[in-house]
XYZ file of C-alpha atoms in Angstrom:
520
model
C -35.462 5.024 -2.493
C -36.115 3.656 -5.841
C -38.774 6.508 -6.677
C -36.445 8.837 -4.833
C -33.776 7.813 -7.038
C -36.051 7.947 -10.347
C -36.881 11.405 -9.495
C -33.350 12.653 -8.558
C -31.437 10.851 -11.924
C -34.756 10.953 -14.435
C -36.211 8.513 -16.788
C -34.876 6.466 -19.248
C -36.208 7.446 -22.776
C -36.822 5.819 -26.017
C -35.012 8.118 -28.706
C -35.190 5.500 -31.720
C -36.053 1.895 -32.597
C -37.207 0.488 -35.999
C -39.546 -1.890 -34.065
C -41.556 -1.322 -30.817
C -43.313 -4.520 -29.656
C -45.094 -5.089 -26.288
C -44.083 -7.743 -24.031
C -44.870 -9.129 -20.554
C -44.018 -6.308 -18.471
C -41.432 -4.617 -20.751
C -41.333 -3.178 -24.270
C -39.099 -4.829 -26.925
C -37.035 -2.448 -28.931
C -35.580 -3.974 -32.152
C -32.784 -2.794 -34.711
C -30.841 0.608 -34.473
C -31.979 1.263 -30.828
C -31.082 4.621 -29.350
C -32.097 5.529 -25.690
C -31.082 8.447 -23.566
C -30.680 9.089 -19.851
C -29.795 12.427 -18.741
C -26.673 13.218 -20.479
C -25.878 9.723 -21.685
C -26.883 8.069 -25.178
C -27.297 4.396 -25.226
C -26.988 2.324 -28.426
C -27.848 -1.285 -29.156
C -29.214 -3.666 -31.442
C -32.222 -4.369 -29.255
C -33.511 -4.181 -25.806
C -35.856 -4.989 -23.214
C -37.073 -1.807 -21.767
C -38.779 -2.079 -18.364
C -40.316 1.302 -18.169
C -41.904 1.153 -14.575
C -38.850 -0.091 -13.039
C -36.551 2.375 -15.200
C -34.628 -0.430 -16.537
C -33.126 -1.731 -19.657
C -31.745 -4.799 -20.979
C -29.449 -4.407 -23.916
C -27.991 -6.681 -26.683
C -25.764 -6.393 -29.282
C -23.322 -3.636 -30.282
C -23.945 -1.900 -26.705
C -22.423 1.586 -26.567
C -22.834 4.236 -23.753
C -21.777 7.515 -24.558
C -21.561 10.422 -21.980
C -22.178 14.001 -23.826
C -20.349 15.728 -21.059
C -17.469 13.692 -20.248
C -15.120 11.638 -22.769
C -16.463 8.093 -21.425
C -17.608 5.654 -23.978
C -18.306 2.096 -23.186
C -19.244 -0.657 -25.339
C -20.167 -4.579 -24.943
C -22.448 -7.233 -26.350
C -24.653 -7.226 -23.252
C -25.733 -4.955 -20.477
C -28.142 -3.880 -18.095
C -28.739 -0.149 -17.191
C -30.715 1.072 -14.279
C -31.760 4.561 -14.361
C -32.538 4.685 -10.794
C -29.161 3.859 -9.718
C -26.977 4.942 -12.957
C -25.766 1.531 -12.862
C -24.643 -0.136 -16.088
C -23.681 -3.969 -15.847
C -21.784 -4.854 -18.955
C -20.834 -8.060 -20.105
C -18.625 -9.763 -22.971
C -16.159 -7.839 -24.816
C -16.398 -4.650 -22.653
C -14.397 -1.677 -23.785
C -14.373 1.223 -21.564
C -12.546 4.401 -22.985
C -12.055 7.644 -20.928
C -9.822 10.054 -22.892
C -6.676 8.296 -24.044
C -7.046 5.324 -21.236
C -8.952 2.251 -22.290
C -10.147 -0.829 -20.256
C -10.871 -4.188 -21.677
C -12.818 -6.863 -19.606
C -15.884 -9.219 -19.768
C -17.411 -8.222 -16.714
C -17.719 -4.433 -15.629
C -20.192 -2.558 -13.338
C -20.030 1.189 -14.221
C -21.691 3.447 -12.076
C -22.367 6.665 -13.996
C -23.147 8.755 -10.943
C -19.778 8.524 -9.286
C -17.891 7.657 -12.067
C -16.645 4.309 -10.772
C -16.034 1.182 -13.111
C -15.362 -2.017 -11.397
C -14.251 -5.137 -13.216
C -13.668 -8.739 -12.120
C -12.544 -11.738 -13.635
C -9.517 -10.376 -15.132
C -9.204 -6.919 -17.044
C -6.606 -5.121 -19.082
C -5.903 -1.188 -19.131
C -3.997 0.587 -21.918
C -2.704 4.043 -22.450
C -0.063 5.741 -24.626
C 2.663 4.248 -22.172
C 1.604 1.218 -20.144
C -0.448 -1.863 -20.356
C -1.706 -3.026 -16.810
C -3.341 -6.429 -16.204
C -5.249 -7.917 -13.091
C -7.842 -9.821 -12.013
C -9.858 -7.087 -10.218
C -9.804 -3.562 -10.805
C -11.639 -0.207 -9.991
C -11.396 2.619 -12.140
C -12.513 6.013 -10.175
C -12.524 8.254 -13.090
C -13.416 11.276 -11.398
C -9.983 11.396 -9.580
C -8.327 9.337 -12.662
C -7.331 6.678 -10.404
C -7.380 2.733 -11.012
C -7.180 0.219 -8.059
C -5.620 -3.004 -9.411
C -5.597 -6.197 -7.462
C -4.660 -9.745 -7.735
C -1.767 -10.934 -10.010
C -1.023 -7.109 -11.300
C 1.263 -6.802 -14.061
C 2.418 -3.413 -15.455
C 4.295 -3.387 -18.748
C 6.121 -0.841 -20.910
C 8.909 -0.829 -23.159
C 11.341 -0.472 -20.343
C 9.991 -2.359 -17.382
C 7.514 -5.275 -16.428
C 6.324 -4.475 -12.626
C 4.241 -7.472 -10.715
C 2.239 -7.044 -7.479
C -0.956 -8.200 -5.964
C -1.967 -4.301 -5.091
C -1.444 -1.400 -7.362
C -2.793 2.295 -7.732
C -2.270 3.636 -11.147
C -3.069 7.533 -11.706
C -3.716 8.049 -15.401
C -2.865 11.737 -15.982
C 0.708 11.763 -14.395
C 0.970 7.774 -15.259
C 2.122 6.913 -11.876
C 1.634 4.026 -9.918
C 1.802 3.085 -6.196
C 2.080 -0.690 -5.008
C 1.668 -2.226 -1.588
C 3.618 -5.206 -0.223
C 5.877 -7.187 -2.401
C 6.523 -5.797 -5.750
C 9.047 -7.085 -8.459
C 10.214 -5.303 -11.741
C 12.286 -6.142 -14.370
C 13.942 -3.708 -16.853
C 14.281 -4.564 -20.798
C 18.011 -5.025 -19.795
C 17.227 -7.606 -17.281
C 17.952 -5.111 -14.120
C 15.751 -6.038 -11.293
C 14.032 -3.983 -8.942
C 12.132 -5.456 -5.945
C 10.206 -4.164 -2.911
C 9.098 -5.935 0.291
C 6.845 -2.717 1.535
C 5.559 -1.223 -1.507
C 6.515 1.056 -4.152
C 6.106 4.140 -6.370
C 6.684 4.304 -9.910
C 6.501 7.514 -12.188
C 6.241 5.598 -15.457
C 6.789 8.996 -18.027
C 9.789 10.451 -15.743
C 11.461 6.835 -14.609
C 11.490 7.591 -11.230
C 11.263 4.833 -8.558
C 10.926 4.866 -4.671
C 10.868 1.368 -2.862
C 10.040 0.385 0.597
C 12.628 -2.384 2.073
C 13.954 -2.385 -1.744
C 16.716 -3.264 -3.767
C 17.972 -2.674 -7.276
C 20.396 -5.332 -8.888
C 22.023 -4.701 -12.339
C 24.715 -7.013 -13.956
C 27.528 -5.276 -11.957
C 25.887 -3.897 -8.430
C 23.151 -4.353 -6.201
C 21.820 -1.508 -4.171
C 19.458 -1.766 -1.124
C 17.687 0.586 1.135
C 14.625 0.453 3.423
C 13.657 3.525 1.583
C 15.392 3.457 -1.906
C 14.931 6.136 -4.691
C 16.096 5.406 -8.155
C 15.895 8.130 -11.183
C 17.082 6.337 -14.284
C 17.323 9.051 -16.512
C 20.026 10.440 -14.179
C 21.085 6.664 -13.283
C 21.266 7.891 -9.703
C 20.478 6.043 -6.366
C 19.614 7.319 -3.146
C 19.081 5.365 0.068
C 18.196 5.554 3.568
C 18.265 3.381 6.803
C 20.595 0.136 6.473
C 21.816 0.843 3.053
C 23.848 -1.680 1.163
C 25.846 -1.222 -1.945
C 27.679 -4.488 -3.643
C 30.039 -4.064 -6.593
C 30.023 -7.407 -8.320
C 32.942 -7.099 -10.185
C 35.083 -5.640 -7.312
C 33.682 -7.984 -4.743
C 33.264 -5.052 -2.428
C 30.233 -4.572 -0.225
C 29.578 -0.868 1.363
C 26.953 -0.549 4.188
C 25.823 2.612 5.945
C 22.299 4.516 7.397
C 22.553 6.675 4.232
C 23.789 6.165 0.793
C 24.020 7.645 -3.051
C 25.276 6.140 -5.913
C 25.894 7.611 -9.524
C 25.677 4.486 -11.548
C 27.166 6.158 -15.009
C 30.165 7.631 -13.004
C 30.591 4.505 -10.727
C 30.722 6.796 -7.708
C 29.040 5.902 -4.283
C 28.895 7.880 -0.896
C 27.887 6.137 2.154
C 27.556 7.729 5.628
C 26.424 6.817 8.987
C 28.237 3.758 10.837
C 29.629 2.672 7.474
C 31.138 -0.420 6.810
C 33.248 -1.716 3.764
C 33.830 -5.445 2.727
C 36.276 -6.219 0.425
C 36.421 -9.826 -0.397
C 39.671 -11.578 -1.087
C 40.359 -15.181 -2.090
C 41.544 -16.205 1.470
C 39.965 -13.912 3.994
C 37.916 -10.394 3.877
C 38.871 -6.837 4.795
C 36.618 -4.984 7.001
C 36.740 -1.608 7.317
C 34.567 0.970 9.489
C 33.919 4.605 9.774
C 31.678 7.381 9.579
C 31.774 7.658 5.709
C 32.805 5.465 2.847
C 33.474 6.672 -0.649
C 34.185 4.305 -3.603
C 35.040 5.341 -7.180
C 34.974 2.379 -9.839
C 36.326 3.011 -13.423
C 37.541 0.683 -16.441
C 41.016 2.545 -15.692
C 42.558 0.923 -12.849
C 44.519 4.157 -12.056
C 40.922 5.860 -11.257
C 39.638 3.269 -8.875
C 39.752 4.061 -5.156
C 38.316 3.729 -1.894
C 38.046 6.096 0.730
C 37.265 5.908 4.945
C 36.952 8.884 7.258
C 36.777 9.651 9.808
C 38.075 7.468 12.751
C 38.370 4.757 10.418
C 39.146 1.027 11.666
C 40.064 -2.021 9.727
C 40.424 -5.863 10.125
C 42.031 -8.443 7.717
C 42.808 -11.615 9.177
C 45.446 -10.964 12.073
C 45.908 -7.430 10.745
C 44.204 -4.783 12.864
C 44.389 -1.204 12.511
C 42.712 2.527 12.676
C 43.478 6.099 11.459
C 41.467 9.196 11.007
C 41.589 8.249 7.441
C 42.104 5.557 4.791
C 42.464 5.274 1.038
C 42.796 2.115 -1.227
C 44.332 2.423 -4.203
C 43.131 -0.356 -6.722
C 45.894 0.222 -9.404
C 48.823 -0.687 -7.186
C 46.726 -2.610 -4.471
C 47.945 -0.164 -1.703
C 46.325 1.035 1.335
C 47.278 4.565 2.852
C 46.792 5.386 6.544
C 46.962 9.010 7.721
C 45.822 10.815 10.825
C 47.571 9.035 13.695
C 47.672 5.534 12.166
C 48.208 2.500 14.240
C 48.553 -1.156 13.103
C 48.423 -4.485 14.939
C 49.392 -7.775 13.689
C 49.207 -10.501 16.093
C 51.373 -9.425 19.177
C 52.957 -6.422 17.155
C 51.694 -2.830 17.383
C 53.436 -0.165 14.625
C 52.498 3.512 14.885
C 53.870 6.204 12.530
C 53.074 9.723 11.065
C 51.803 7.914 8.060
C 51.768 4.067 6.865
C 51.379 2.549 3.668
C 50.206 -1.165 3.108
C 51.238 -3.017 -0.037
C 49.175 -6.153 -1.029
C 50.004 -8.557 -3.306
C 48.454 -11.953 -4.024
C 45.499 -10.663 -1.899
C 47.502 -10.517 1.371
C 49.741 -7.676 3.056
C 53.349 -8.002 1.641
C 54.841 -4.720 2.978
C 54.287 -1.875 5.555
C 55.728 1.431 4.664
C 56.233 3.987 7.588
C 57.294 7.159 7.426
C 58.286 9.658 10.339
C 58.016 8.841 14.088
C 57.905 5.241 13.522
C 57.346 2.773 16.518
C 57.078 -0.627 16.596
C 56.362 -2.776 19.674
C 56.244 -6.409 19.839
C 54.734 -8.552 23.031
C 56.674 -11.387 23.622
C 55.775 -14.922 25.148
C 56.439 -13.573 28.944
C 54.454 -10.431 28.040
C 57.605 -8.080 27.892
C 57.616 -5.189 25.236
C 60.384 -5.357 22.496
C 60.354 -2.149 20.892
C 62.032 -0.394 17.985
C 61.842 3.090 16.760
C 63.253 5.283 13.875
C 62.841 7.822 11.231
C 61.732 5.302 8.585
C 60.552 1.614 8.711
C 59.714 -1.122 6.595
C 57.948 -4.370 7.597
C 57.726 -7.391 5.400
C 54.876 -10.059 5.972
C 54.843 -13.868 5.143
C 51.560 -15.500 5.350
C 49.673 -12.666 7.219
C 52.866 -12.410 9.729
C 55.630 -10.117 10.092
C 59.007 -11.779 9.169
C 61.436 -8.724 9.062
C 61.537 -5.085 10.017
C 63.715 -2.667 8.640
C 64.465 0.410 10.571
C 66.345 3.432 8.601
C 67.538 6.643 10.482
C 68.265 7.166 14.278
C 67.384 3.505 14.637
C 66.731 2.701 18.450
C 65.901 -0.756 19.629
C 64.921 -2.080 23.197
C 64.529 -6.022 23.373
C 64.420 -8.323 26.100
C 66.892 -11.593 25.710
C 64.926 -14.901 26.698
C 66.193 -18.438 27.299
C 63.996 -20.770 26.162
C 61.174 -18.288 25.356
C 60.530 -18.129 28.971
C 63.389 -16.683 31.373
C 64.531 -13.046 30.730
C 68.423 -13.166 30.410
C 68.563 -9.324 30.314
C 67.742 -6.393 28.019
C 69.398 -5.161 24.978
C 69.427 -1.766 23.834
C 70.781 -0.659 20.283
C 71.246 2.865 18.835
C 72.243 2.474 15.062
C 71.612 4.208 11.839
C 70.010 1.043 10.603
C 68.346 -1.936 12.308
C 66.845 -5.241 10.847
C 65.070 -7.283 12.981
C 64.035 -10.957 11.858
C 60.749 -12.441 13.195
C 59.558 -16.278 13.767
C 56.368 -17.036 15.156
C 55.725 -13.330 16.120
C 59.094 -13.518 17.944
C 62.348 -11.958 17.571
C 64.840 -14.248 16.431
C 67.557 -12.303 15.037
C 68.933 -8.628 14.710
C 71.245 -7.232 12.185
C 72.871 -3.797 12.600
C 74.821 -1.439 10.853
C 76.368 2.492 10.881
C 78.138 3.081 13.918
C 76.073 0.697 16.330
C 76.310 1.625 20.053
C 74.973 -1.357 21.936
C 74.470 -2.203 25.578
C 72.964 -5.211 27.755
C 71.554 -4.853 31.241
C 71.538 -8.363 33.061
C 68.068 -9.121 35.284
C 69.064 -7.965 38.568
C 70.116 -4.477 37.340
C 66.797 -3.713 35.646
C 65.186 -0.780 36.748
C 61.421 0.237 35.995
C 62.673 3.397 33.723
C 64.860 0.924 31.314
C 61.586 -0.832 30.318
C 60.446 1.598 27.711
C 61.924 3.552 24.972
C 61.001 7.340 24.844
C 57.478 7.627 23.031
C 56.435 4.046 24.187
C 52.462 3.999 24.128
C 50.797 0.496 23.939
C 47.231 0.894 22.896
C 45.834 -2.604 22.512
C 42.706 -1.239 24.116
C 42.324 0.524 20.785
C 42.488 -2.356 18.734
C 39.393 -3.139 16.686
C 37.808 -6.681 16.530
C 35.302 -8.558 15.050
C 32.633 -7.675 17.731
C 33.038 -4.080 17.148
C 32.382 -4.410 13.426
C 29.277 -6.464 14.066
C 28.109 -3.855 16.608
C 28.842 -1.079 14.448
C 26.434 -2.299 11.673
C 23.798 -3.979 14.087
C 20.639 -2.894 12.268
C 18.596 -0.042 13.726
C 15.242 -0.811 15.249
C 12.805 2.051 13.978
C 9.257 2.998 13.052
C 8.549 2.060 9.745
C 8.469 5.182 7.332
C 4.714 5.892 6.366
C 4.334 5.821 2.557
C 5.311 9.325 1.303
C 5.718 8.716 -2.550
C 5.833 12.319 -3.463
C 8.562 13.562 -0.791
C 11.564 12.634 -3.315
C 14.863 13.418 -2.459
C 16.655 16.246 -3.974
C 18.378 14.705 -7.148
C 19.261 18.078 -8.611
C 22.513 18.359 -6.554
C 25.865 17.867 -8.670
C 28.410 15.036 -7.744
C 29.656 15.837 -4.058
C 32.940 18.036 -3.773
C 35.333 15.838 -2.056
C 38.096 18.251 -2.146
C 39.592 18.238 1.017
C 40.003 14.319 1.349
C 41.182 14.017 -2.521
C 43.736 16.672 -1.650
C 45.052 14.673 1.084
C 44.700 11.422 -1.155
C 46.586 13.043 -3.901
C 49.431 14.090 -1.555
C 49.942 10.481 -0.428
C 49.495 9.234 -3.931
C-alpha cells in the first residue's frame, strides 16, 4: 500500500537547503529549507527527511503552499507523509483557504481529499463570522466545516452556541443539530431544541422546536422561520405568540408575525388568552388576528369564524369577534350568544364594555332575547328591540329593555314554589337581578300585564315567540383545552433550504375589516 501510494502520489523532493547533513536513516536539512511534493511547496527552518519512507519532519516557520488551490498552512512543527499526503501540523497552526482562516495547535491536513481535522480547540475566521469549538473538520473541496463540542459562532449581530454546527464558507450559512442558543446584540434570544439554520449574510433563521424572544414578544413554533431584515416571523405546528406588554397569548397551527407592524395572524384551531388581574379571557376560532400599536386607537384583536369565548362565568359564541383596546370593547356579530351563570342573551349584534378588567355592560341591538333559568328550572324570558345588561362582579344586576318590550317570568314563593306566570307587554321594561334571580321588575310606556295562576298554565304559555335555549352550545374550559391539545405528528426532516415565501405583502383582511369598521 505504501509503495502504491508513493507511486501514485510521487516523491518528496528537496528544492533548497543551506546545509544537508546525513543522519541515522534520514537527512538533516538546515536553514531556508524548501521541499516539493506534487503541486505543493513546503518551507521550514530545518527538516528531517526520511527519503525511503517518503516522510519529512519539519521544524520552525513551517509553511505549506499549494500551487493550484488557495490553501496555505503554517505552523511551528509538522510531519508530512508523501505517500498519504497527510500533514500533521502542531503549535500555532494557521490554515488559510481564500477568505477563511483556521487557527489551532493541532491540525491534521489531508491534501489528497482536502480535509483539515483539528482537535483540542480551534478558531475559524472569515469576513463576517468567528467560530470556535473543541473539534472541527474542514472539507475544503465542498467548503464545509463541521464543528463539534462547545461551538460558538460570533458576528457583530449575534452569538450562537451549540454542540454540533455545520458551516458552509461560501454562502456563510450554518446548520446546527440539537439544542441551539442565539443571542442578538440587542439582547433578543433565539433558541432551538432540534437544530437550526442561519444565513449569516442575509440574516435568515430557521429553528426546529424554536422560539424567538424580544423585549416585547415571544414567538414559538415546531418550525420557526425568522427574517431579521424584513422583521418577519413564520411558524407552523403548535404556534404560540405572546405579547408581553398587552399580556396576550395567541396559539394555533400556523402563524405569521410582522414585528415592525406589530401585526400577527394565527390560524388552524387558534386560541387567544388575554390576561386580566382577576381572571383570563379565552377565545377560540379558526383564525386570530392581532394588531398592536403605540396608538390605542389602532390596537385590536379579531377572531373568526365560529368564535367562542370564556371569561369567568361569562361565555359566548358568534361567527366573528372584534376586541377594540382603545375603549375596552368586545364586538360580537353573526348569530351571537352570551351566557352568564344561568342567563342566556341573543341578538343580531352584541357589544361588551369592559371596565376595571371586568364586564360592565352588554349592549344588544335588534331581535334581542334574554332567558334566565330560575331555581326550579323555569325559564324567565324577556325580549325587545334594544337591550342593555349591567353587570356587577361578573354577574348581571340589571336588564333594561327598550322598544317592543315583552317579558314572561315565573312568580315564585320562597324560590321553590310556582305561584303563577307574569306576562308583560311594554315600551320599556327594567329587570333587577340578585343572585342570578329576578327580584324586581319596573315598566313604563303603556304596560299590558297579565297573570296566570298555576292551575291555568298550559304548555303553549311557557315560552315567548322566538324562545330557544342553547345551553348545549355553551363553551367550557374542556372545549378550550381540547381545542389546543398538541397534535401528535411525525417530526419534520431537516429541510433548511425550503424557506417559506416571505415576498408576500401584509395580507388583505378587507372583508373582516369592513365589518369591523361598520361596527366601530
